Amino acid sequence: MSARKKLSTFFSRYAVVIIFVIITLIAIPPSGLSIKYILQEIITRLGRNSFLVLALLLPIYAGMGLNFGMTLGAMAGQVGLIFAVNYGISNWQGLVFALLVGLPISVLLGYVCGLVMNRAKGREMVTGYILAFFINGIYQFFVMYMLGSVIPMGNKSIVLSRGYGIRNTLNLESVRQSLDNIVMLRVGGFSIPLVTFIVIALLCVFVVWFKKTKLGQDMRAVGQDMAVAEAAGIPVEKTRIVAIIISTVLACAGQIIFLQNMGNLATYNAHDQTGFFAVAAILVGGASVTHASIANVFLGVTLLHAMFVVSPLAGQKLFGSAMIGEYFRQFIGYGVIAISLVLYAWRTRKAAAEARLSLRGAQNGPGKGNGKPAVGNGGQA
Amino acid sequence: MANGSSLLSIEHVSKDFYGNVVLHDVSFDLHEGEILGLVGENGAGKTTLMHILFGMPVIMETGGFQGSIKIGGTEVHFSSPFDALDAGLGMVHQEFSLIPGFTTTENIVLNRESMRASILNDVFGDRMSVLQRDRMRERAQKAIGKLGVDLNPDMLVSEMPVGHKQFTEIAREIDREQTRILILDEPTAVLTESEAEMLLQTLKRLASEGIAIIFISHRLQEVLAIANRIVVLRDGHAVKDTPNENISMRDIASWMVGRSLGESGQRSEARGFAESLFKVRHLWVDMPGETVRDVSFDVHRGEIFGIGGLAGQGKLGIPNGIMGLFPAGGEVVLDGKTVPLNDPAKALAMGMAFVSEDRRGVGLLLDESLEWNIAFTAIQVHGQYLKKIFGLFSQRDEKAMEDLCAEYVKLLDIKCTSTKQKAKELSGGNQQKVCLAKAFAIKPQLMFVSEPTRGIDVGAKKLVLDTLHHYNRDFGTTIVMVSSELEELRSICDRIAIVDEGRIAGILPPTADISEFGLLMSGAAMEEAVNA
Amino acid sequence: MRNFKTFIQDFGWPRIIIFFFLVALFIMAPFVGVRLDASFSDVLNRFGQNAIMVLAMVPMIQSGCGLNFGLALGLVAGLLGATLSLQLELHGMLGFLGAIVLATPFSIIFGWFYAKLLNKVKGEEMTIAMYVGFSFIMFMCIMWLILPYNNPTMVWGYAGKGLRTTISVENYWLKILNNFLAIKIGQFFVFPTGLLLFVALFAFLMWLFLRSKTGTAMTAVGSNPDFARASGVDVDKMRTISVIISTFLGAVGIIVYEQSFGFIQLYTAPSPMVFPAVAAILIGGASINKASMVNVLVGTILFQGLLTMTPSVINSLLQTDMSEVIRIIVSNGMILYALTRKIKVSK
Amino acid sequence: MNGTANAKGAPNTKTRRLLIRGALLVVYVLIMVLMIYSGRRHTILIDNKDAADGSYSAINGMEVSIDKQESSEYYPGDRDKAMVQGQKHTIKVNIFDDNKTIEKSFTVPLWSDVMIISVPKVVAGIEPWIAPFTMAEQIQEAQESAPPAGETTFQSLGSMIPEGMEEAQQSP
């Protein structure tokens, strides 16, 4: 590979990362924010978001793309927190309790999600996205109508005045930052939520370890070639379901960590954007639909949130409107996802064309080709 | 060579698919350390035999088979390929079954990795065991060592040369401790000459270690080079089972394709053609699995020109490339005018038509009516079957389409409930007729027909061939017919070209001796055949 | 009997359930004090409002580009046309038609780029379309703030620039179609003749188009792209045409919606309008690669009927507002059903 | 299985796994119970009022602290609250008049949200000085907010409204 080609591959692979670094660097001076403030914000947001983003890794390994269905786990976590608040369980004990409640729910939802995705192979992403909306309907039904009527809610202060259904905004005062505050390190003027980071580190260790297990190996095999894996006797569908279940459970825990840091819960739409932010972050970090690493997660959260911190103020200063910065960062968030998906799809097609080209030449084409042409488009078959 | 008792015995195996007999009372034995060369044309029953041997679900789904299979003297019944693997059978398929992003090691031990139980096994099951990479590597190296080739255990499959992939596949079967019988289906098809040579050495080496090998190949010289015994399948019969002694390639070739003389039905009367209509020079086509490398030929006006050859050799690539369906290059001239390649619309507009071998994939709009299927190309290419309304919009002329369709339904005797019936509801033979009708409807000067009888029953086959024959005679349409069935080509073609490895191996009259065809297909003795 | 069975299978249980649910709602309506005539009028009106946006799904489905989750591009083109029409102070029918004419070049340009993109990412169209739509809406949010509009009815009063989030069309072309030849029967029932005629016109034009040479080729591309290519059809060109038409219909659809609704909604308002359109055509019986005028008609009526009837009937019945939840579950459930349905292509 | 360390399907493995999984289930429940016991939060009202029947009277001035929380001063008629987690607690009263310090421990029933402690009773040694407080509505926090607006839910589920984004983001 020539040096120039290497350079161009590097740029096309890390295009998103490079664009992001540049935009953020440009926006820092006009925002008027001090570097120290930005760093502290990034530390806080790393603790708040990393866990959620890490939940995306396994489905990518298993070849199921970006798991937009992780929102299901987030909903399970929220149900857990609602119960924790209802029973008045506070502090980190409340978080553990919420996790224990959310766990079986997220396993069940993950299983359902896996089943659905197995029925829509090749369309996992859009299916996960719609499934999240669908389950959202059921979540709304459960929280708005079941809680307080079918399932008694002891704590009347979280129930709507009509007697059932949970209030729009839930004050999580009893568990607010209880994980972060177990040990809050103060180093050089920065506050670092030590325990939160330890939990995140443990998850990273788990992911690394998991990749070394048989199941992890099977997941990689399934992710690369389902047909070959199936022929080798690996239970493909089961493996895919397990990947989604683990992702959903991690998303459940991640949402609990996220919300304890935020300190309150928008009961009916806190989960709306969970998948979007996580996916945008991992893509900004240089991951693609098929490749992702732990490094992508942390790089992505750092970059995405650095921009999120900076852009509204920069927009205010540059255009005289905070809304412009606000819209700009959303434009960038959605745009990043769109561009990454486009680049990925485009690259896959190019690779397929190149592979075809390499068939010609000295050796024979492989296979007892049945002459099924790979031309034209598969459309949305 | 055959020492000891037989390791694998196939006894009186017969199999039919819904009355269509594919295997008829096939028996042979395989002994320890023996290499058995299994040869036969496409459709001779090799694949079905392997399916039976491996307990493929498709066999059970279609009613099982008669006869028995014994391994080491005891009868076995496999309900899935995994049973066969457990019983000591190993198979290397023509298509690679490797994970591209895995290393040689990971592929060799795929799903049989060495593992150490972890504490989580008791909670979440065995798959939580941790892989022992060093053990896996050792095993891979051992298997590679047995092959006697130089393979890097840490190389990614996606970065390997093709030959190494093939060896990785074999190493995977060798790593299975119980593997005693190894079946290779066209293992040299994708290899370069030197790689193929190395593979043959490896197989001999494995045989000397006591592994029995069934070697399926169309390259007869390879079979002659390594087989201890040769079994020839033809039309489901094991026509020959002979030790590899004093056999020539020509012998095998004639056993493979030979039919008793009386059997081969009518031959086209010899016709003379003066004028050349169609010229192909140095055509290459980039069609996966059917690559065409360098093909040149001429077709005379009014002739039926046959193109034969074994599957995967590139015969299908020729019409697909000329009609612009796959990237192609070279020079193609029709009636003095150069045909632009890679542009189906132009090719069609110049008066060529194509009946694809992939009937359901390319040939038909399965979800649309027969009217659509037959008239569509004519609408798009020649703007026919359209009418203007308000003098502005051109609309489909449903009436004209129906008339057209009805005409062909009658002409070709297409069995359907109405011209509005959906194409997917017809039988294979009738679908094929629809495809032909679609091509006829644009009144072509030159028509390519690819595998016109694939997958349809005997009666329909005859009808389709008769249709082509009559169309050629009545309208003078020049036809280029591509088929894997030599007999079919010989029955209606005026000349037959045989394609081998992406090149024309030779062009023969239909009356040529059957062994000549066999030799051409086996990629041997090109000059010998050309003289014939 | 067999025919009936295959009919049910083809039509799909979810649609049948929705149909009977809607029928049940209509039957129950009088008993819970909901006026039937007002309800019918409402359903008709909402049908007319939304039908063209649902119609916009047809060309892309037919050409094999799948469900147009990127309809937002067309909606934005329509919004540009509508705001420009107001900016130019065009009133009445002139204003309405002017909006459509002004939106046309935008919809063609957007559609062309959108099609270029989709042709590069065949097989992944839906997810990408969704995000392209979202990011484009966000981009336009910035544009709405900085484009130099200055019609005082449209810009924020206090800043003097930047468009309002909702702009009333009351003095321009409010209900220009609805009131055209409208027939009023009784106190509660209004038949929006003009609106329905307009919808019928577009449906008829689409019907004509699908029967033309190009339309036929497009359908074949969606049905089997390899067949179409082998028959000399330029697949990418057909897809491009279908995307442009879909985008244009999206633009017309939102303008029709606005004249009936009374307001131009800017900023993020277009995004939540995409999913109902997708859901409606699926409820009407379309699959992700086949759709017809009947699907549009049936789907829009069923879906809008559901949206109209559930709040009034269910709320009176249960004394609680469950309509939102039903709406979410039905529409997304329908899309999910279409995505996971094993497509019966007997290859 | 090649190289698998454990004997798959062996009966003792099966039983062991069943036992371990069962035990984990028990541990799961136990942790849940433990979290409820140790994490449950109660509101303690600290009351310094005269008895209705005059059996005791308010303390003139004192400092009360619960557990190790910061103490606060009380004068007659005062009532304040403290939040405690868990069930076993101590109350420490320091009376200004005689600088006397009383320390007593008490237990809050697990499922009671609010308890009221009458400090005069504690000082006077009248049992029971701690009682459940029933007028729950009094302590309802002002968390009142409108019921979810029906019209916007479909939109918000589209997760496309920017407001939703800000909500989820909530930069501190």
Short mmCIF file of N, CA, C and O in Angstrom, two decimals, chain D residues 32-123:
data_model
loop_
_atom_site.label_atom_id
_atom_site.label_comp_id
_atom_site.label_asym_id
_atom_site.label_seq_id
_atom_site.Cartn_x
_atom_site.Cartn_y
_atom_site.Cartn_z
N MET D 32 -31.71 -8.05 47.76
CA MET D 32 -32.85 -7.16 47.60
C MET D 32 -33.41 -6.79 48.98
O MET D 32 -33.65 -5.61 49.27
N VAL D 33 -33.59 -7.81 49.80
CA VAL D 33 -34.13 -7.57 51.15
C VAL D 33 -33.17 -6.69 51.94
O VAL D 33 -33.57 -5.73 52.60
N LEU D 34 -31.89 -7.01 51.84
CA LEU D 34 -30.87 -6.26 52.55
C LEU D 34 -30.90 -4.79 52.14
O LEU D 34 -30.81 -3.89 52.97
N MET D 35 -31.06 -4.57 50.84
CA MET D 35 -31.09 -3.19 50.34
C MET D 35 -32.30 -2.46 50.91
O MET D 35 -32.22 -1.28 51.24
N ILE D 36 -33.41 -3.18 50.98
CA ILE D 36 -34.61 -2.54 51.52
C ILE D 36 -34.37 -2.16 52.98
O ILE D 36 -34.62 -1.03 53.39
N TYR D 37 -33.80 -3.10 53.75
CA TYR D 37 -33.60 -2.81 55.16
C TYR D 37 -32.61 -1.69 55.37
O TYR D 37 -32.85 -0.76 56.15
N SER D 38 -31.48 -1.78 54.65
CA SER D 38 -30.44 -0.79 54.94
C SER D 38 -30.68 0.52 54.18
O SER D 38 -30.19 1.55 54.58
N GLY D 39 -31.45 0.46 53.12
CA GLY D 39 -31.58 1.66 52.30
C GLY D 39 -32.86 2.42 52.55
O GLY D 39 -33.02 3.54 52.10
N ARG D 40 -33.79 1.84 53.25
CA ARG D 40 -35.09 2.47 53.41
C ARG D 40 -34.94 3.76 54.20
O ARG D 40 -34.27 3.81 55.23
N ARG D 41 -35.57 4.78 53.72
CA ARG D 41 -35.42 6.09 54.33
C ARG D 41 -36.68 6.48 55.06
O ARG D 41 -37.79 6.20 54.60
N HIS D 42 -36.50 7.07 56.19
CA HIS D 42 -37.65 7.50 56.98
C HIS D 42 -37.49 8.97 57.32
O HIS D 42 -36.39 9.48 57.46
N THR D 43 -38.63 9.61 57.50
CA THR D 43 -38.61 11.00 57.95
C THR D 43 -38.94 11.00 59.44
O THR D 43 -39.88 10.34 59.88
N ILE D 44 -38.11 11.67 60.18
CA ILE D 44 -38.37 11.77 61.62
C ILE D 44 -38.77 13.21 61.93
O ILE D 44 -38.03 14.15 61.59
N LEU D 45 -39.95 13.35 62.48
CA LEU D 45 -40.36 14.69 62.92
C LEU D 45 -39.94 14.85 64.37
O LEU D 45 -40.17 13.98 65.20
N ILE D 46 -39.29 15.97 64.64
CA ILE D 46 -38.86 16.22 66.02
C ILE D 46 -39.74 17.35 66.56
O ILE D 46 -39.78 18.45 65.99
N ASP D 47 -40.42 17.05 67.62
CA ASP D 47 -41.51 17.89 68.09
C ASP D 47 -41.18 18.41 69.49
O ASP D 47 -40.71 17.66 70.34
N ASN D 48 -41.40 19.66 69.69
CA ASN D 48 -41.16 20.24 71.03
C ASN D 48 -42.39 21.04 71.44
O ASN D 48 -42.41 22.26 71.36
N LYS D 49 -43.44 20.31 71.83
CA LYS D 49 -44.71 20.98 72.14
C LYS D 49 -45.25 20.50 73.48
O LYS D 49 -44.91 19.39 73.93
N ASP D 50 -46.12 21.32 74.05
CA ASP D 50 -46.79 20.90 75.29
C ASP D 50 -47.76 19.78 74.97
O ASP D 50 -48.31 19.73 73.88
N ALA D 51 -47.96 18.95 75.98
CA ALA D 51 -48.98 17.93 75.80
C ALA D 51 -50.35 18.56 75.93
O ALA D 51 -50.52 19.56 76.63
N ALA D 52 -51.31 18.01 75.25
CA ALA D 52 -52.67 18.54 75.31
C ALA D 52 -53.21 18.42 76.73
O ALA D 52 -53.90 19.32 77.23
N ASP D 53 -52.88 17.29 77.38
CA ASP D 53 -53.40 17.08 78.72
C ASP D 53 -52.44 17.63 79.80
O ASP D 53 -52.62 17.39 80.97
N GLY D 54 -51.40 18.28 79.36
CA GLY D 54 -50.49 18.89 80.32
C GLY D 54 -49.57 17.92 81.02
O GLY D 54 -48.94 18.25 82.03
N SER D 55 -49.49 16.70 80.51
CA SER D 55 -48.68 15.71 81.19
C SER D 55 -47.19 16.03 81.07
O SER D 55 -46.38 15.55 81.84
N TYR D 56 -46.85 16.78 80.03
CA TYR D 56 -45.44 17.23 79.92
C TYR D 56 -45.46 18.56 79.21
O TYR D 56 -46.45 18.92 78.58
N SER D 57 -44.40 19.28 79.30
CA SER D 57 -44.40 20.58 78.64
C SER D 57 -43.12 20.74 77.82
O SER D 57 -42.13 20.05 78.04
N ALA D 58 -43.21 21.64 76.86
CA ALA D 58 -42.11 21.84 75.92
C ALA D 58 -40.85 22.26 76.64
O ALA D 58 -40.90 22.93 77.67
N ILE D 59 -39.72 21.87 76.06
CA ILE D 59 -38.44 22.23 76.64
C ILE D 59 -38.14 23.68 76.24
O ILE D 59 -38.42 24.10 75.11
N ASN D 60 -37.53 24.37 77.13
CA ASN D 60 -37.32 25.79 76.94
C ASN D 60 -36.34 26.11 75.82
O ASN D 60 -36.46 27.11 75.14
N GLY D 61 -35.38 25.29 75.68
CA GLY D 61 -34.38 25.53 74.62
C GLY D 61 -33.44 24.35 74.62
O GLY D 61 -33.00 23.92 75.69
N MET D 62 -33.19 23.80 73.43
CA MET D 62 -32.33 22.61 73.40
C MET D 62 -31.73 22.41 72.02
O MET D 62 -32.10 23.06 71.05
N GLU D 63 -30.78 21.51 71.99
CA GLU D 63 -30.15 21.16 70.73
C GLU D 63 -30.37 19.67 70.53
O GLU D 63 -30.08 18.87 71.42
N VAL D 64 -30.95 19.32 69.40
CA VAL D 64 -31.23 17.91 69.16
C VAL D 64 -30.48 17.45 67.91
O VAL D 64 -30.43 18.16 66.92
N SER D 65 -29.89 16.28 68.00
CA SER D 65 -29.31 15.72 66.78
C SER D 65 -29.65 14.24 66.70
O SER D 65 -29.77 13.55 67.71
N ILE D 66 -29.85 13.81 65.48
CA ILE D 66 -30.14 12.40 65.26
C ILE D 66 -28.90 11.78 64.65
O ILE D 66 -28.32 12.34 63.70
N ASP D 67 -28.50 10.65 65.17
CA ASP D 67 -27.28 9.98 64.73
C ASP D 67 -26.12 10.98 64.72
O ASP D 67 -25.91 11.67 65.70
N LYS D 68 -25.45 11.06 63.58
CA LYS D 68 -24.30 11.99 63.57
C LYS D 68 -24.61 13.21 62.72
O LYS D 68 -23.71 13.93 62.29
N GLN D 69 -25.90 13.41 62.47
CA GLN D 69 -26.25 14.56 61.67
C GLN D 69 -26.05 15.84 62.46
O GLN D 69 -25.98 15.83 63.69
N GLU D 70 -26.01 16.91 61.74
CA GLU D 70 -25.80 18.20 62.39
C GLU D 70 -26.97 18.51 63.33
O GLU D 70 -28.12 18.28 62.98
N SER D 71 -26.68 19.03 64.48
CA SER D 71 -27.76 19.28 65.43
C SER D 71 -28.40 20.64 65.15
O SER D 71 -27.79 21.51 64.54
N SER D 72 -29.64 20.76 65.60
CA SER D 72 -30.27 22.07 65.44
C SER D 72 -30.99 22.46 66.73
O SER D 72 -31.31 21.59 67.56
N GLU D 73 -31.25 23.73 66.88
CA GLU D 73 -31.82 24.23 68.13
C GLU D 73 -33.33 24.23 68.08
O GLU D 73 -33.92 24.47 67.03
N TYR D 74 -33.94 23.92 69.19
CA TYR D 74 -35.40 23.90 69.26
C TYR D 74 -35.86 24.76 70.42
O TYR D 74 -35.26 24.74 71.50
N TYR D 75 -36.93 25.50 70.22
CA TYR D 75 -37.57 26.26 71.29
C TYR D 75 -39.00 25.80 71.35
O TYR D 75 -39.48 25.12 70.44
N PRO D 76 -39.74 26.13 72.40
CA PRO D 76 -41.10 25.59 72.53
C PRO D 76 -41.94 25.85 71.29
O PRO D 76 -41.86 26.93 70.70
N GLY D 77 -42.69 24.84 70.92
CA GLY D 77 -43.58 24.95 69.76
C GLY D 77 -42.90 24.60 68.45
O GLY D 77 -43.55 24.54 67.42
N ASP D 78 -41.59 24.37 68.50
CA ASP D 78 -40.89 24.06 67.26
C ASP D 78 -41.15 22.63 66.82
O ASP D 78 -41.33 21.74 67.63
N ARG D 79 -41.16 22.49 65.50
CA ARG D 79 -41.17 21.13 64.95
C ARG D 79 -40.30 21.14 63.69
O ARG D 79 -40.43 22.02 62.86
N ASP D 80 -39.41 20.19 63.61
CA ASP D 80 -38.55 20.11 62.42
C ASP D 80 -38.42 18.65 62.04
O ASP D 80 -38.87 17.77 62.77
N LYS D 81 -37.77 18.43 60.89
CA LYS D 81 -37.66 17.03 60.51
C LYS D 81 -36.23 16.65 60.16
O LYS D 81 -35.40 17.50 59.83
N ALA D 82 -35.97 15.37 60.24
CA ALA D 82 -34.67 14.85 59.84
C ALA D 82 -34.93 13.60 59.01
O ALA D 82 -35.91 12.91 59.20
N MET D 83 -34.02 13.36 58.06
CA MET D 83 -34.15 12.14 57.24
C MET D 83 -33.15 11.13 57.74
O MET D 83 -31.98 11.45 57.93
N VAL D 84 -33.61 9.92 57.92
CA VAL D 84 -32.68 8.88 58.34
C VAL D 84 -32.80 7.68 57.40
O VAL D 84 -33.84 7.46 56.79
N GLN D 85 -31.72 6.94 57.35
CA GLN D 85 -31.71 5.76 56.49
C GLN D 85 -31.47 4.55 57.38
O GLN D 85 -30.60 4.57 58.26
N GLY D 86 -32.24 3.51 57.20
CA GLY D 86 -32.12 2.35 58.07
C GLY D 86 -33.09 2.44 59.23
O GLY D 86 -33.89 3.37 59.31
N GLN D 87 -33.01 1.48 60.13
CA GLN D 87 -34.04 1.42 61.18
C GLN D 87 -33.55 1.78 62.58
O GLN D 87 -34.31 2.24 63.41
N LYS D 88 -32.26 1.53 62.86
CA LYS D 88 -31.78 1.79 64.22
C LYS D 88 -31.08 3.14 64.28
O LYS D 88 -30.18 3.41 63.49
N HIS D 89 -31.56 3.99 65.23
CA HIS D 89 -30.99 5.33 65.31
C HIS D 89 -30.89 5.78 66.76
O HIS D 89 -31.49 5.19 67.64
N THR D 90 -30.11 6.85 66.95
CA THR D 90 -30.02 7.41 68.30
C THR D 90 -30.42 8.87 68.23
O THR D 90 -30.23 9.53 67.21
N ILE D 91 -30.96 9.34 69.27
CA ILE D 91 -31.30 10.75 69.36
C ILE D 91 -30.53 11.34 70.55
O ILE D 91 -30.40 10.70 71.60
N LYS D 92 -29.98 12.50 70.30
CA LYS D 92 -29.18 13.13 71.36
C LYS D 92 -29.80 14.50 71.62
O LYS D 92 -29.97 15.29 70.69
N VAL D 93 -30.15 14.72 72.88
CA VAL D 93 -30.78 15.99 73.24
C VAL D 93 -29.88 16.71 74.24
O VAL D 93 -29.46 16.11 75.24
N ASN D 94 -29.59 17.95 73.94
CA ASN D 94 -28.81 18.75 74.88
C ASN D 94 -29.66 19.93 75.34
O ASN D 94 -29.97 20.83 74.56
N ILE D 95 -30.08 19.88 76.61
CA ILE D 95 -30.98 20.92 77.11
C ILE D 95 -30.16 22.09 77.62
O ILE D 95 -29.20 21.92 78.37
N PHE D 96 -30.52 23.27 77.12
CA PHE D 96 -29.72 24.45 77.45
C PHE D 96 -29.79 24.77 78.94
O PHE D 96 -28.79 25.10 79.55
N ASP D 97 -31.01 24.65 79.53
CA ASP D 97 -31.21 25.11 80.89
C ASP D 97 -30.23 24.47 81.87
O ASP D 97 -29.56 25.15 82.64
N ASP D 98 -30.16 23.18 81.82
CA ASP D 98 -29.28 22.53 82.80
C ASP D 98 -28.09 21.84 82.13
O ASP D 98 -27.36 21.08 82.76
N ASN D 99 -27.92 22.14 80.84
CA ASN D 99 -26.81 21.58 80.10
C ASN D 99 -26.72 20.05 80.24
O ASN D 99 -25.66 19.46 80.29
N LYS D 100 -27.93 19.49 80.37
CA LYS D 100 -27.99 18.04 80.52
C LYS D 100 -28.08 17.39 79.12
O LYS D 100 -28.71 17.93 78.22
N THR D 101 -27.41 16.28 78.94
CA THR D 101 -27.47 15.60 77.66
C THR D 101 -28.12 14.23 77.81
O THR D 101 -27.74 13.46 78.70
N ILE D 102 -29.14 14.02 77.02
CA ILE D 102 -29.82 12.71 77.05
C ILE D 102 -29.58 12.03 75.72
O ILE D 102 -29.70 12.66 74.67
N GLU D 103 -29.22 10.77 75.77
CA GLU D 103 -29.03 10.04 74.51
C GLU D 103 -29.85 8.77 74.56
O GLU D 103 -29.75 8.01 75.52
N LYS D 104 -30.70 8.58 73.55
CA LYS D 104 -31.52 7.38 73.53
C LYS D 104 -31.52 6.79 72.13
O LYS D 104 -31.39 7.51 71.15
N SER D 105 -31.66 5.51 72.08
CA SER D 105 -31.74 4.90 70.74
C SER D 105 -33.17 4.43 70.49
O SER D 105 -33.92 4.18 71.43
N PHE D 106 -33.52 4.37 69.22
CA PHE D 106 -34.89 3.96 68.89
C PHE D 106 -34.88 3.20 67.57
O PHE D 106 -33.92 3.24 66.80
N THR D 107 -35.96 2.49 67.31
CA THR D 107 -36.09 1.72 66.08
C THR D 107 -37.32 2.19 65.32
O THR D 107 -38.37 2.38 65.90
N VAL D 108 -37.13 2.39 64.03
CA VAL D 108 -38.26 2.79 63.20
C VAL D 108 -38.78 1.54 62.51
O VAL D 108 -38.00 0.77 61.95
N PRO D 109 -40.09 1.31 62.55
CA PRO D 109 -40.63 0.16 61.82
C PRO D 109 -40.29 0.32 60.34
O PRO D 109 -40.34 1.43 59.80
N LEU D 110 -39.97 -0.83 59.70
CA LEU D 110 -39.48 -0.79 58.32
C LEU D 110 -40.40 -0.03 57.38
O LEU D 110 -39.96 0.78 56.58
N TRP D 111 -41.68 -0.30 57.44
CA TRP D 111 -42.57 0.27 56.43
C TRP D 111 -43.24 1.56 56.82
O TRP D 111 -44.20 1.99 56.19
N SER D 112 -42.75 2.16 57.89
CA SER D 112 -43.40 3.43 58.21
C SER D 112 -42.54 4.57 57.66
O SER D 112 -41.32 4.58 57.80
N ASP D 113 -43.18 5.49 56.99
CA ASP D 113 -42.44 6.55 56.31
C ASP D 113 -42.07 7.68 57.26
O ASP D 113 -40.99 8.21 57.21
N VAL D 114 -43.00 8.03 58.11
CA VAL D 114 -42.78 9.20 58.97
C VAL D 114 -43.02 8.80 60.43
O VAL D 114 -44.02 8.16 60.75
N MET D 115 -42.09 9.17 61.28
CA MET D 115 -42.26 8.95 62.71
C MET D 115 -42.16 10.31 63.39
O MET D 115 -41.47 11.21 62.91
N ILE D 116 -42.85 10.41 64.48
CA ILE D 116 -42.73 11.67 65.21
C ILE D 116 -42.16 11.38 66.60
O ILE D 116 -42.55 10.43 67.26
N ILE D 117 -41.18 12.17 66.98
CA ILE D 117 -40.56 12.02 68.29
C ILE D 117 -40.91 13.27 69.10
O ILE D 117 -40.66 14.39 68.67
N SER D 118 -41.49 13.02 70.22
CA SER D 118 -41.80 14.14 71.09
C SER D 118 -40.67 14.25 72.11
O SER D 118 -40.50 13.41 72.99
N VAL D 119 -39.83 15.28 71.94
CA VAL D 119 -38.64 15.40 72.78
C VAL D 119 -39.01 15.58 74.26
O VAL D 119 -38.39 14.98 75.13
N PRO D 120 -40.04 16.38 74.55
CA PRO D 120 -40.42 16.49 75.98
C PRO D 120 -40.71 15.14 76.60
O PRO D 120 -40.32 14.88 77.74
N LYS D 121 -41.34 14.27 75.82
CA LYS D 121 -41.61 12.93 76.35
C LYS D 121 -40.31 12.20 76.61
O LYS D 121 -40.16 11.49 77.59
N VAL D 122 -39.35 12.38 75.68
CA VAL D 122 -38.06 11.72 75.86
C VAL D 122 -37.43 12.19 77.16
O VAL D 122 -36.98 11.38 77.98
N VAL D 123 -37.46 13.49 77.33
CA VAL D 123 -36.83 14.06 78.52
C VAL D 123 -37.57 13.62 79.77
O VAL D 123 -36.96 13.26 80.77
#
